[in-house]
Short mmCIF file of N, CA, C and O in Angstrom, two decimals:
data_model
loop_
_atom_site.label_atom_id
_atom_site.label_comp_id
_atom_site.label_asym_id
_atom_site.label_seq_id
_atom_site.Cartn_x
_atom_site.Cartn_y
_atom_site.Cartn_z
N LEU A 1 98.95 202.75 118.32
CA LEU A 1 97.91 203.68 118.75
C LEU A 1 98.17 205.03 118.08
O LEU A 1 99.30 205.49 117.99
N ASN A 2 97.10 205.65 117.61
CA ASN A 2 97.19 206.91 116.87
C ASN A 2 96.27 207.93 117.53
O ASN A 2 95.07 207.74 117.56
N ILE A 3 96.82 209.00 118.09
CA ILE A 3 96.01 210.03 118.73
C ILE A 3 96.31 211.36 118.05
O ILE A 3 97.46 211.75 117.90
N ASN A 4 95.23 212.06 117.65
CA ASN A 4 95.38 213.34 116.94
C ASN A 4 96.33 213.23 115.75
O ASN A 4 97.12 214.13 115.49
N GLY A 5 96.28 212.13 115.05
CA GLY A 5 97.13 211.94 113.88
C GLY A 5 98.56 211.57 114.20
O GLY A 5 99.38 211.43 113.32
N HIS A 6 98.90 211.45 115.48
CA HIS A 6 100.26 211.09 115.87
C HIS A 6 100.33 209.64 116.32
O HIS A 6 99.44 209.16 117.03
N ILE A 7 101.38 208.96 115.91
CA ILE A 7 101.66 207.62 116.39
C ILE A 7 102.13 207.77 117.83
O ILE A 7 102.99 208.60 118.13
N MET A 8 101.57 206.98 118.72
CA MET A 8 101.91 207.10 120.14
C MET A 8 102.92 206.03 120.54
O MET A 8 102.86 204.89 120.07
N LEU A 9 103.82 206.41 121.40
CA LEU A 9 104.77 205.46 121.97
C LEU A 9 104.08 204.71 123.11
O LEU A 9 103.10 205.19 123.67
N ASP A 10 104.61 203.55 123.45
CA ASP A 10 104.09 202.82 124.60
C ASP A 10 105.23 202.52 125.57
O ASP A 10 106.36 202.95 125.36
N LYS A 11 104.94 201.76 126.61
CA LYS A 11 105.94 201.52 127.67
C LYS A 11 107.17 200.78 127.16
O LYS A 11 108.22 200.80 127.81
N ASN A 12 107.08 200.13 126.02
CA ASN A 12 108.23 199.42 125.46
C ASN A 12 109.17 200.34 124.68
O ASN A 12 110.27 199.94 124.32
N ASP A 13 108.72 201.55 124.40
CA ASP A 13 109.50 202.49 123.61
C ASP A 13 110.34 203.36 124.55
O ASP A 13 109.93 204.45 124.93
N LYS A 14 111.50 202.84 124.92
CA LYS A 14 112.33 203.51 125.91
C LYS A 14 113.68 203.91 125.33
O LYS A 14 114.21 203.25 124.45
N LEU A 15 114.22 204.96 125.92
CA LEU A 15 115.57 205.41 125.61
C LEU A 15 116.53 204.36 126.15
O LEU A 15 116.40 203.92 127.29
N SER A 16 117.48 203.93 125.33
CA SER A 16 118.42 202.91 125.80
C SER A 16 119.79 203.51 126.05
O SER A 16 120.14 204.54 125.49
N SER A 17 120.53 202.86 126.92
CA SER A 17 121.89 203.29 127.27
C SER A 17 122.89 202.31 126.70
O SER A 17 122.57 201.15 126.57
N PRO A 18 124.09 202.74 126.42
CA PRO A 18 124.56 204.12 126.51
C PRO A 18 123.96 204.96 125.39
O PRO A 18 123.60 204.45 124.34
N LEU A 19 123.87 206.25 125.65
CA LEU A 19 123.37 207.16 124.62
C LEU A 19 124.38 207.24 123.48
O LEU A 19 125.58 207.09 123.69
N PRO A 20 123.90 207.45 122.24
CA PRO A 20 124.80 207.47 121.08
C PRO A 20 125.76 208.66 121.10
O PRO A 20 125.53 209.66 121.76
N LEU A 21 126.82 208.51 120.33
CA LEU A 21 127.83 209.56 120.10
C LEU A 21 127.86 209.81 118.58
O LEU A 21 128.75 209.34 117.89
N PRO A 22 126.88 210.53 118.05
CA PRO A 22 126.74 210.61 116.60
C PRO A 22 127.63 211.62 115.90
O PRO A 22 127.67 211.66 114.67
N TYR A 23 128.36 212.44 116.64
CA TYR A 23 129.14 213.51 116.02
C TYR A 23 130.58 213.07 115.82
O TYR A 23 131.21 212.55 116.73
N ASN A 24 131.10 213.28 114.58
CA ASN A 24 132.37 212.67 114.20
C ASN A 24 133.54 213.65 114.07
O ASN A 24 134.63 213.26 113.65
N GLY A 25 133.36 214.92 114.38
CA GLY A 25 134.47 215.88 114.33
C GLY A 25 134.81 216.37 112.94
O GLY A 25 135.74 217.15 112.76
N LYS A 26 134.06 215.94 111.93
CA LYS A 26 134.36 216.34 110.56
C LYS A 26 133.97 217.80 110.31
O LYS A 26 132.94 218.27 110.78
N VAL A 27 134.82 218.50 109.58
CA VAL A 27 134.52 219.87 109.16
C VAL A 27 133.84 219.79 107.80
O VAL A 27 134.35 219.16 106.87
N TYR A 28 132.68 220.41 107.70
CA TYR A 28 131.91 220.39 106.46
C TYR A 28 131.98 221.74 105.77
O TYR A 28 132.19 222.77 106.41
N THR A 29 131.72 221.71 104.46
CA THR A 29 131.58 222.94 103.69
C THR A 29 130.09 223.16 103.42
O THR A 29 129.28 222.24 103.57
N ALA A 30 129.77 224.37 102.99
CA ALA A 30 128.38 224.64 102.61
C ALA A 30 127.96 223.69 101.49
O ALA A 30 126.83 223.19 101.49
N ASN A 31 128.86 223.41 100.55
CA ASN A 31 128.53 222.48 99.45
C ASN A 31 128.19 221.10 99.97
O ASN A 31 127.31 220.43 99.43
N ASP A 32 128.89 220.63 101.01
CA ASP A 32 128.57 219.33 101.61
C ASP A 32 127.12 219.31 102.08
O ASP A 32 126.40 218.34 101.85
N LEU A 33 126.70 220.37 102.73
CA LEU A 33 125.33 220.44 103.24
C LEU A 33 124.32 220.52 102.11
O LEU A 33 123.32 219.80 102.12
N TYR A 34 124.61 221.36 101.12
CA TYR A 34 123.68 221.47 99.99
C TYR A 34 123.59 220.16 99.20
O TYR A 34 122.51 219.79 98.74
N ASN A 35 124.72 219.48 99.05
CA ASN A 35 124.69 218.17 98.37
C ASN A 35 123.87 217.16 99.15
O ASN A 35 123.12 216.38 98.57
N PHE A 36 124.01 217.17 100.48
CA PHE A 36 123.21 216.28 101.32
C PHE A 36 121.72 216.58 101.14
O PHE A 36 120.90 215.68 100.99
N ILE A 37 121.36 217.87 101.14
CA ILE A 37 119.96 218.26 100.98
C ILE A 37 119.44 217.79 99.63
O ILE A 37 118.38 217.17 99.54
N ASP A 38 120.20 218.05 98.56
CA ASP A 38 119.76 217.67 97.21
C ASP A 38 119.63 216.15 97.07
O ASP A 38 118.65 215.66 96.51
N LEU A 39 120.60 215.42 97.58
CA LEU A 39 120.57 213.96 97.49
C LEU A 39 119.38 213.39 98.27
O LEU A 39 118.69 212.48 97.80
N SER A 40 119.11 213.94 99.44
CA SER A 40 117.97 213.49 100.25
C SER A 40 116.67 213.68 99.48
O SER A 40 115.83 212.78 99.41
N ILE A 41 116.50 214.87 98.90
CA ILE A 41 115.27 215.18 98.17
C ILE A 41 115.12 214.27 96.95
O ILE A 41 114.02 213.78 96.66
N LYS A 42 116.23 213.99 96.27
CA LYS A 42 116.18 213.06 95.12
C LYS A 42 115.71 211.67 95.55
O LYS A 42 115.11 210.95 94.77
N LYS A 43 116.01 211.30 96.79
CA LYS A 43 115.59 210.00 97.32
C LYS A 43 114.21 210.06 97.96
O LYS A 43 113.80 209.13 98.66
N ASN A 44 113.48 211.17 97.74
CA ASN A 44 112.15 211.37 98.34
C ASN A 44 112.17 211.36 99.86
O ASN A 44 111.25 210.85 100.50
N LYS A 45 113.24 211.89 100.42
CA LYS A 45 113.36 212.00 101.88
C LYS A 45 113.53 213.47 102.23
O LYS A 45 114.14 214.23 101.48
N GLN A 46 112.99 213.85 103.36
CA GLN A 46 113.21 215.21 103.84
C GLN A 46 114.55 215.27 104.55
O GLN A 46 114.83 214.45 105.42
N PRO A 47 115.37 216.25 104.21
CA PRO A 47 116.66 216.39 104.88
C PRO A 47 116.49 216.99 106.29
O PRO A 47 115.69 217.90 106.49
N ILE A 48 117.26 216.46 107.22
CA ILE A 48 117.37 217.03 108.56
C ILE A 48 118.86 217.17 108.84
O ILE A 48 119.61 216.21 108.69
N ILE A 49 119.26 218.38 109.22
CA ILE A 49 120.65 218.61 109.62
C ILE A 49 120.61 218.98 111.10
O ILE A 49 119.87 219.89 111.50
N ILE A 50 121.39 218.25 111.90
CA ILE A 50 121.43 218.50 113.34
C ILE A 50 122.84 218.93 113.73
O ILE A 50 123.79 218.14 113.61
N PHE A 51 122.96 220.16 114.16
CA PHE A 51 124.23 220.69 114.66
C PHE A 51 124.30 220.34 116.15
O PHE A 51 123.36 220.64 116.90
N GLY A 52 125.41 219.73 116.56
CA GLY A 52 125.54 219.36 117.96
C GLY A 52 126.93 218.87 118.28
O GLY A 52 127.87 219.07 117.51
N ALA A 53 127.07 218.20 119.43
CA ALA A 53 128.36 217.69 119.86
C ALA A 53 128.15 216.55 120.85
O ALA A 53 127.12 216.49 121.55
N ASN A 54 129.11 215.65 120.90
CA ASN A 54 128.99 214.48 121.78
C ASN A 54 129.08 214.83 123.27
O ASN A 54 128.64 214.06 124.10
N TRP A 55 129.65 215.98 123.62
CA TRP A 55 129.73 216.38 125.04
C TRP A 55 128.39 216.87 125.57
O TRP A 55 128.19 216.98 126.78
N CYS A 56 127.46 217.17 124.68
CA CYS A 56 126.18 217.81 125.03
C CYS A 56 125.12 216.77 125.39
O CYS A 56 124.72 215.98 124.55
N PRO A 57 124.65 216.75 126.65
CA PRO A 57 123.65 215.76 127.03
C PRO A 57 122.35 215.90 126.24
O PRO A 57 121.72 214.89 125.90
N ASP A 58 121.94 217.13 125.91
CA ASP A 58 120.70 217.29 125.15
C ASP A 58 120.83 216.72 123.74
O ASP A 58 119.89 216.13 123.21
N CYS A 59 122.01 216.87 123.13
CA CYS A 59 122.26 216.30 121.80
C CYS A 59 122.17 214.77 121.85
O CYS A 59 121.58 214.14 120.98
N ARG A 60 122.77 214.20 122.87
CA ARG A 60 122.80 212.74 122.98
C ARG A 60 121.42 212.19 123.32
O ARG A 60 121.03 211.13 122.81
N ILE A 61 120.67 212.88 124.16
CA ILE A 61 119.30 212.44 124.47
C ILE A 61 118.42 212.55 123.23
O ILE A 61 117.65 211.64 122.93
N PHE A 62 118.55 213.65 122.50
CA PHE A 62 117.76 213.83 121.27
C PHE A 62 118.08 212.71 120.28
O PHE A 62 117.18 212.08 119.73
N SER A 63 119.36 212.45 120.08
CA SER A 63 119.79 211.40 119.16
C SER A 63 119.36 210.02 119.66
O SER A 63 118.91 209.18 118.88
N GLY A 64 119.50 209.78 120.95
CA GLY A 64 119.07 208.51 121.52
C GLY A 64 117.58 208.28 121.35
O GLY A 64 117.13 207.17 121.05
N THR A 65 116.81 209.35 121.51
CA THR A 65 115.36 209.25 121.31
C THR A 65 115.06 208.91 119.85
O THR A 65 114.17 208.11 119.56
N MET A 66 115.83 209.49 118.94
CA MET A 66 115.64 209.17 117.52
C MET A 66 115.92 207.69 117.24
O MET A 66 115.45 207.15 116.24
N ASN A 67 116.69 207.03 118.10
CA ASN A 67 117.03 205.61 117.92
C ASN A 67 116.02 204.65 118.53
O ASN A 67 116.17 203.43 118.38
N ILE A 68 115.02 205.15 119.25
CA ILE A 68 113.96 204.26 119.74
C ILE A 68 113.33 203.62 118.51
O ILE A 68 112.96 204.33 117.57
N PRO A 69 113.23 202.29 118.46
CA PRO A 69 112.84 201.61 117.21
C PRO A 69 111.62 202.19 116.49
O PRO A 69 111.65 202.37 115.27
N LYS A 70 110.56 202.50 117.18
CA LYS A 70 109.36 203.03 116.52
C LYS A 70 109.65 204.40 115.88
O LYS A 70 109.21 204.69 114.77
N ILE A 71 110.44 205.23 116.57
CA ILE A 71 110.79 206.54 116.05
C ILE A 71 111.80 206.39 114.90
O ILE A 71 111.67 207.02 113.86
N LYS A 72 112.78 205.52 115.11
CA LYS A 72 113.80 205.29 114.08
C LYS A 72 113.17 204.82 112.77
O LYS A 72 113.54 205.27 111.69
N SER A 73 112.20 203.95 112.87
CA SER A 73 111.50 203.45 111.68
C SER A 73 110.79 204.59 110.95
O SER A 73 110.87 204.72 109.73
N PHE A 74 110.10 205.44 111.71
CA PHE A 74 109.40 206.58 111.12
C PHE A 74 110.39 207.53 110.45
O PHE A 74 110.18 207.98 109.32
N ILE A 75 111.48 207.83 111.13
CA ILE A 75 112.49 208.75 110.59
C ILE A 75 113.11 208.15 109.32
O ILE A 75 113.24 208.83 108.31
N SER A 76 113.45 206.86 109.35
CA SER A 76 114.06 206.21 108.18
C SER A 76 113.14 206.25 106.97
O SER A 76 113.60 206.38 105.85
N GLU A 77 111.86 206.14 107.21
CA GLU A 77 110.88 206.15 106.13
C GLU A 77 110.75 207.53 105.50
O GLU A 77 110.51 207.65 104.30
N ASN A 78 110.87 208.58 106.31
CA ASN A 78 110.52 209.93 105.86
C ASN A 78 111.69 210.91 105.72
O ASN A 78 111.56 211.89 104.99
N PHE A 79 112.76 210.66 106.43
CA PHE A 79 113.83 211.66 106.53
C PHE A 79 115.20 211.06 106.23
O PHE A 79 115.39 209.85 106.30
N ASN A 80 116.14 211.94 105.94
CA ASN A 80 117.56 211.60 105.85
C ASN A 80 118.26 212.56 106.81
O ASN A 80 118.05 213.77 106.72
N VAL A 81 119.04 212.03 107.74
CA VAL A 81 119.61 212.83 108.82
C VAL A 81 121.12 212.97 108.66
O VAL A 81 121.82 211.99 108.41
N MET A 82 121.60 214.20 108.85
CA MET A 82 123.04 214.49 108.84
C MET A 82 123.38 215.16 110.18
O MET A 82 122.75 216.14 110.57
N TYR A 83 124.36 214.60 110.86
CA TYR A 83 124.85 215.19 112.11
C TYR A 83 126.07 216.03 111.80
O TYR A 83 127.00 215.56 111.16
N VAL A 84 126.07 217.28 112.26
CA VAL A 84 127.18 218.20 112.04
C VAL A 84 127.77 218.59 113.40
O VAL A 84 127.10 219.22 114.21
N ASP A 85 129.00 218.17 113.61
CA ASP A 85 129.69 218.41 114.88
C ASP A 85 130.12 219.87 114.97
O ASP A 85 130.68 220.41 114.02
N VAL A 86 129.85 220.49 116.13
CA VAL A 86 130.33 221.86 116.34
C VAL A 86 131.44 221.90 117.41
O VAL A 86 131.95 222.97 117.73
N LYS A 87 131.79 220.72 117.93
CA LYS A 87 132.76 220.61 119.04
C LYS A 87 132.36 221.58 120.14
O LYS A 87 131.23 221.58 120.59
N ARG A 88 133.25 222.45 120.57
CA ARG A 88 132.91 223.46 121.59
C ARG A 88 132.64 224.79 120.89
O ARG A 88 133.25 225.81 121.23
N TYR A 89 131.75 224.74 119.89
CA TYR A 89 131.39 225.90 119.07
C TYR A 89 132.58 226.42 118.28
O TYR A 89 132.66 227.60 117.96
N GLU A 90 133.51 225.50 117.93
CA GLU A 90 134.72 225.94 117.23
C GLU A 90 134.79 225.45 115.79
O GLU A 90 135.66 225.89 115.04
N ILE A 91 133.90 224.55 115.38
CA ILE A 91 133.86 224.13 113.98
C ILE A 91 132.41 224.14 113.49
O ILE A 91 131.47 223.97 114.28
N ASN A 92 132.24 224.35 112.21
CA ASN A 92 130.96 224.24 111.49
C ASN A 92 129.88 225.24 111.91
O ASN A 92 128.80 225.25 111.32
N MET A 93 130.13 226.09 112.88
CA MET A 93 129.10 227.03 113.33
C MET A 93 128.76 228.07 112.25
O MET A 93 127.61 228.50 112.15
N THR A 94 129.74 228.44 111.42
CA THR A 94 129.47 229.44 110.39
C THR A 94 128.49 228.91 109.34
O THR A 94 127.88 229.69 108.62
N LEU A 95 128.32 227.60 109.28
CA LEU A 95 127.38 227.01 108.31
C LEU A 95 125.93 227.40 108.62
O LEU A 95 125.09 227.37 107.72
N LEU A 96 125.64 227.76 109.86
CA LEU A 96 124.28 228.19 110.19
C LEU A 96 123.90 229.43 109.37
O LEU A 96 122.73 229.59 109.00
N LYS A 97 124.89 230.28 109.09
CA LYS A 97 124.62 231.50 108.30
C LYS A 97 124.11 231.17 106.91
O LYS A 97 123.38 231.95 106.31
N GLU A 98 124.52 230.01 106.38
CA GLU A 98 124.05 229.58 105.05
C GLU A 98 122.53 229.49 105.01
O GLU A 98 121.92 229.59 103.95
N PHE A 99 121.93 229.27 106.16
CA PHE A 99 120.48 229.09 106.24
C PHE A 99 119.80 230.25 106.96
O PHE A 99 118.69 230.13 107.47
N ASP A 100 120.51 231.39 107.03
CA ASP A 100 119.99 232.60 107.68
C ASP A 100 119.62 232.38 109.14
O ASP A 100 118.65 232.95 109.64
N ILE A 101 120.40 231.55 109.80
CA ILE A 101 120.19 231.31 111.22
C ILE A 101 121.30 232.02 111.98
O ILE A 101 122.48 231.80 111.69
N PRO A 102 120.94 232.89 112.90
CA PRO A 102 121.97 233.64 113.62
C PRO A 102 122.87 232.73 114.45
O PRO A 102 122.40 231.74 115.02
N TYR A 103 124.13 233.09 114.49
CA TYR A 103 125.09 232.36 115.30
C TYR A 103 124.72 232.54 116.77
O TYR A 103 124.55 233.65 117.24
N SER A 104 124.54 231.45 117.45
CA SER A 104 124.38 231.50 118.91
C SER A 104 124.71 230.13 119.45
O SER A 104 124.53 229.12 118.76
N GLU A 105 125.20 230.10 120.65
CA GLU A 105 125.50 228.83 121.28
C GLU A 105 124.20 228.19 121.73
O GLU A 105 123.16 228.83 121.80
N GLY A 106 124.29 226.93 122.05
CA GLY A 106 123.10 226.17 122.43
C GLY A 106 122.80 225.15 121.36
O GLY A 106 122.55 225.49 120.21
N ILE A 107 122.93 223.90 121.73
CA ILE A 107 122.73 222.80 120.79
C ILE A 107 121.89 221.74 121.48
O ILE A 107 121.80 221.75 122.71
N PRO A 108 121.26 220.85 120.76
CA PRO A 108 121.29 220.70 119.30
C PRO A 108 120.48 221.78 118.59
O PRO A 108 119.51 222.28 119.13
N ARG A 109 120.93 222.08 117.38
CA ARG A 109 120.19 222.96 116.48
C ARG A 109 119.68 222.06 115.36
O ARG A 109 120.47 221.49 114.61
N VAL A 110 118.38 221.92 115.28
CA VAL A 110 117.76 220.98 114.35
C VAL A 110 117.12 221.76 113.21
O VAL A 110 116.29 222.63 113.45
N LEU A 111 117.52 221.44 111.96
CA LEU A 111 116.97 222.08 110.77
C LEU A 111 116.26 221.01 109.94
O LEU A 111 116.89 220.05 109.52
N VAL A 112 114.97 221.20 109.73
CA VAL A 112 114.17 220.25 108.95
C VAL A 112 113.75 220.96 107.66
O VAL A 112 113.16 222.04 107.71
N PHE A 113 114.05 220.33 106.54
CA PHE A 113 113.76 220.92 105.24
C PHE A 113 112.60 220.21 104.56
O PHE A 113 112.38 219.02 104.77
N ASP A 114 111.89 220.94 103.70
CA ASP A 114 110.88 220.31 102.86
C ASP A 114 111.49 219.99 101.50
O ASP A 114 112.68 220.23 101.26
N GLU A 115 110.67 219.48 100.60
CA GLU A 115 111.18 219.06 99.29
C GLU A 115 111.57 220.24 98.40
O GLU A 115 112.14 220.05 97.33
N LYS A 116 111.28 221.48 98.83
CA LYS A 116 111.68 222.67 98.07
C LYS A 116 112.87 223.36 98.73
O LYS A 116 113.14 224.52 98.45
N ARG A 117 113.51 222.68 99.64
CA ARG A 117 114.71 223.17 100.34
C ARG A 117 114.44 224.28 101.34
O ARG A 117 115.33 225.01 101.76
N ASN A 118 113.18 224.45 101.73
CA ASN A 118 112.81 225.44 102.75
C ASN A 118 112.95 224.82 104.13
O ASN A 118 112.60 223.65 104.32
N ILE A 119 113.43 225.61 105.09
CA ILE A 119 113.49 225.12 106.47
C ILE A 119 112.10 225.26 107.07
O ILE A 119 111.55 226.36 107.14
N LEU A 120 111.53 224.14 107.50
CA LEU A 120 110.17 224.14 108.03
C LEU A 120 110.09 224.70 109.44
O LEU A 120 109.06 225.22 109.84
N ASN A 121 111.15 224.57 110.19
CA ASN A 121 111.15 225.02 111.59
C ASN A 121 112.11 226.19 111.79
O ASN A 121 112.76 226.31 112.82
N ASN A 122 112.17 227.08 110.82
CA ASN A 122 113.13 228.19 110.85
C ASN A 122 113.03 229.05 112.10
O ASN A 122 114.02 229.53 112.62
N SER A 123 111.83 229.21 112.63
CA SER A 123 111.65 230.08 113.79
C SER A 123 112.01 229.40 115.11
O SER A 123 112.11 230.06 116.14
N ASN A 124 112.20 228.08 115.09
CA ASN A 124 112.49 227.41 116.36
C ASN A 124 113.56 226.33 116.24
O ASN A 124 113.43 225.25 116.79
N THR A 125 114.66 226.66 115.56
CA THR A 125 115.75 225.68 115.43
C THR A 125 116.44 225.43 116.76
O THR A 125 117.20 224.48 116.90
N THR A 126 116.18 226.27 117.75
CA THR A 126 116.80 226.10 119.07
C THR A 126 115.90 225.32 120.03
O THR A 126 116.26 225.12 121.18
N GLU A 127 114.76 224.89 119.56
CA GLU A 127 113.75 224.25 120.42
C GLU A 127 114.28 223.08 121.24
O GLU A 127 113.83 222.84 122.36
N TRP A 128 115.24 222.34 120.73
CA TRP A 128 115.66 221.09 121.39
C TRP A 128 116.89 221.26 122.26
O TRP A 128 117.46 220.28 122.73
N ARG A 129 117.31 222.51 122.52
CA ARG A 129 118.44 222.73 123.43
C ARG A 129 118.14 222.23 124.84
O ARG A 129 119.05 222.07 125.64
N THR A 130 116.88 221.97 125.11
CA THR A 130 116.48 221.41 126.41
C THR A 130 115.81 220.05 126.21
O THR A 130 114.82 219.74 126.88
N ALA A 131 116.36 219.25 125.33
CA ALA A 131 115.78 217.94 125.04
C ALA A 131 115.64 217.08 126.30
O ALA A 131 114.72 216.28 126.41
N ARG A 132 116.53 217.26 127.25
CA ARG A 132 116.48 216.44 128.47
C ARG A 132 115.21 216.69 129.27
O ARG A 132 114.82 215.87 130.09
N ASP A 133 114.56 217.83 129.04
CA ASP A 133 113.33 218.17 129.76
C ASP A 133 112.07 217.77 128.99
O ASP A 133 110.97 218.07 129.43
N ARG A 134 112.25 217.11 127.87
CA ARG A 134 111.12 216.76 127.01
C ARG A 134 110.93 215.26 126.98
O ARG A 134 111.88 214.49 127.12
N SER A 135 109.71 214.84 126.75
CA SER A 135 109.44 213.40 126.67
C SER A 135 109.80 212.87 125.29
O SER A 135 109.85 213.62 124.31
N SER A 136 110.01 211.57 125.23
CA SER A 136 110.25 210.92 123.93
C SER A 136 109.08 211.16 123.00
O SER A 136 109.25 211.36 121.80
N GLN A 137 107.86 211.15 123.55
CA GLN A 137 106.68 211.38 122.73
C GLN A 137 106.69 212.79 122.13
O GLN A 137 106.35 212.97 120.96
N GLU A 138 107.11 213.79 122.89
CA GLU A 138 107.18 215.16 122.36
C GLU A 138 108.17 215.24 121.19
O GLU A 138 107.90 215.90 120.18
N ILE A 139 109.30 214.57 121.34
CA ILE A 139 110.30 214.57 120.26
C ILE A 139 109.74 213.84 119.05
O ILE A 139 109.86 214.32 117.91
N PHE A 140 109.07 212.70 119.27
CA PHE A 140 108.47 211.96 118.17
C PHE A 140 107.39 212.80 117.49
O PHE A 140 107.30 212.85 116.26
N ASN A 141 106.57 213.49 118.27
CA ASN A 141 105.52 214.34 117.70
C ASN A 141 106.12 215.43 116.81
O ASN A 141 105.54 215.79 115.78
N PHE A 142 107.27 215.97 117.22
CA PHE A 142 107.95 216.99 116.41
C PHE A 142 108.25 216.41 115.03
O PHE A 142 107.94 217.04 114.01
N PHE A 143 108.85 215.23 114.97
CA PHE A 143 109.18 214.63 113.67
C PHE A 143 107.92 214.35 112.86
O PHE A 143 107.88 214.58 111.66
N GLN A 144 106.88 213.88 113.54
CA GLN A 144 105.64 213.59 112.82
C GLN A 144 105.03 214.87 112.26
O GLN A 144 104.51 214.88 111.14
N SER A 145 105.10 215.96 113.01
CA SER A 145 104.52 217.22 112.53
C SER A 145 105.37 217.85 111.41
O SER A 145 104.86 218.62 110.61
N MET A 146 106.66 217.51 111.35
CA MET A 146 107.55 218.05 110.32
C MET A 146 107.49 217.25 109.02
O MET A 146 107.98 217.70 107.99
N SER A 147 106.90 216.08 109.06
CA SER A 147 106.86 215.23 107.86
C SER A 147 105.91 215.81 106.83
O SER A 147 104.71 215.86 107.04
N SER A 148 106.47 216.29 105.72
CA SER A 148 105.63 216.92 104.68
C SER A 148 105.48 216.02 103.46
O SER A 148 104.78 216.36 102.53
N ILE A 149 106.14 214.87 103.48
CA ILE A 149 106.09 213.99 102.30
C ILE A 149 104.82 213.15 102.32
O ILE A 149 104.22 212.88 101.30
N ASN A 150 104.37 212.76 103.52
CA ASN A 150 103.16 211.90 103.59
C ASN A 150 101.90 212.73 103.58
O ASN A 150 101.76 213.73 104.14
#
């Protein structure tokens, strides 16, 4: 079903348990992030970098929602996703400065890039800090509205 240009979820599209633990504790460099962005664009995928942590319920709900098969299929087709662990705001947080995003607590911080390396959601990278209060459809609509390749 397609409403207002958005693919709609149905009753079968549910968040499954246990929620994922996508953050691996790795410390990244700015070059790691830029290489990920460049490689994604070369593969005709929009890069998404998600700063978060496994202790954060909103991060896990957001990631779990991304794993709902209909959403996962859409994301796989259009995007390449990198999870960047911030632990308890003690690692990788300075990387936000690389993208002119002010340091502040609150995760997940979702950065969606276009094929010219511009952040499409620069004004609202903090939008998903309350993912637990949002529906799966709202999260899916966000990804659909960010897709600039199609």
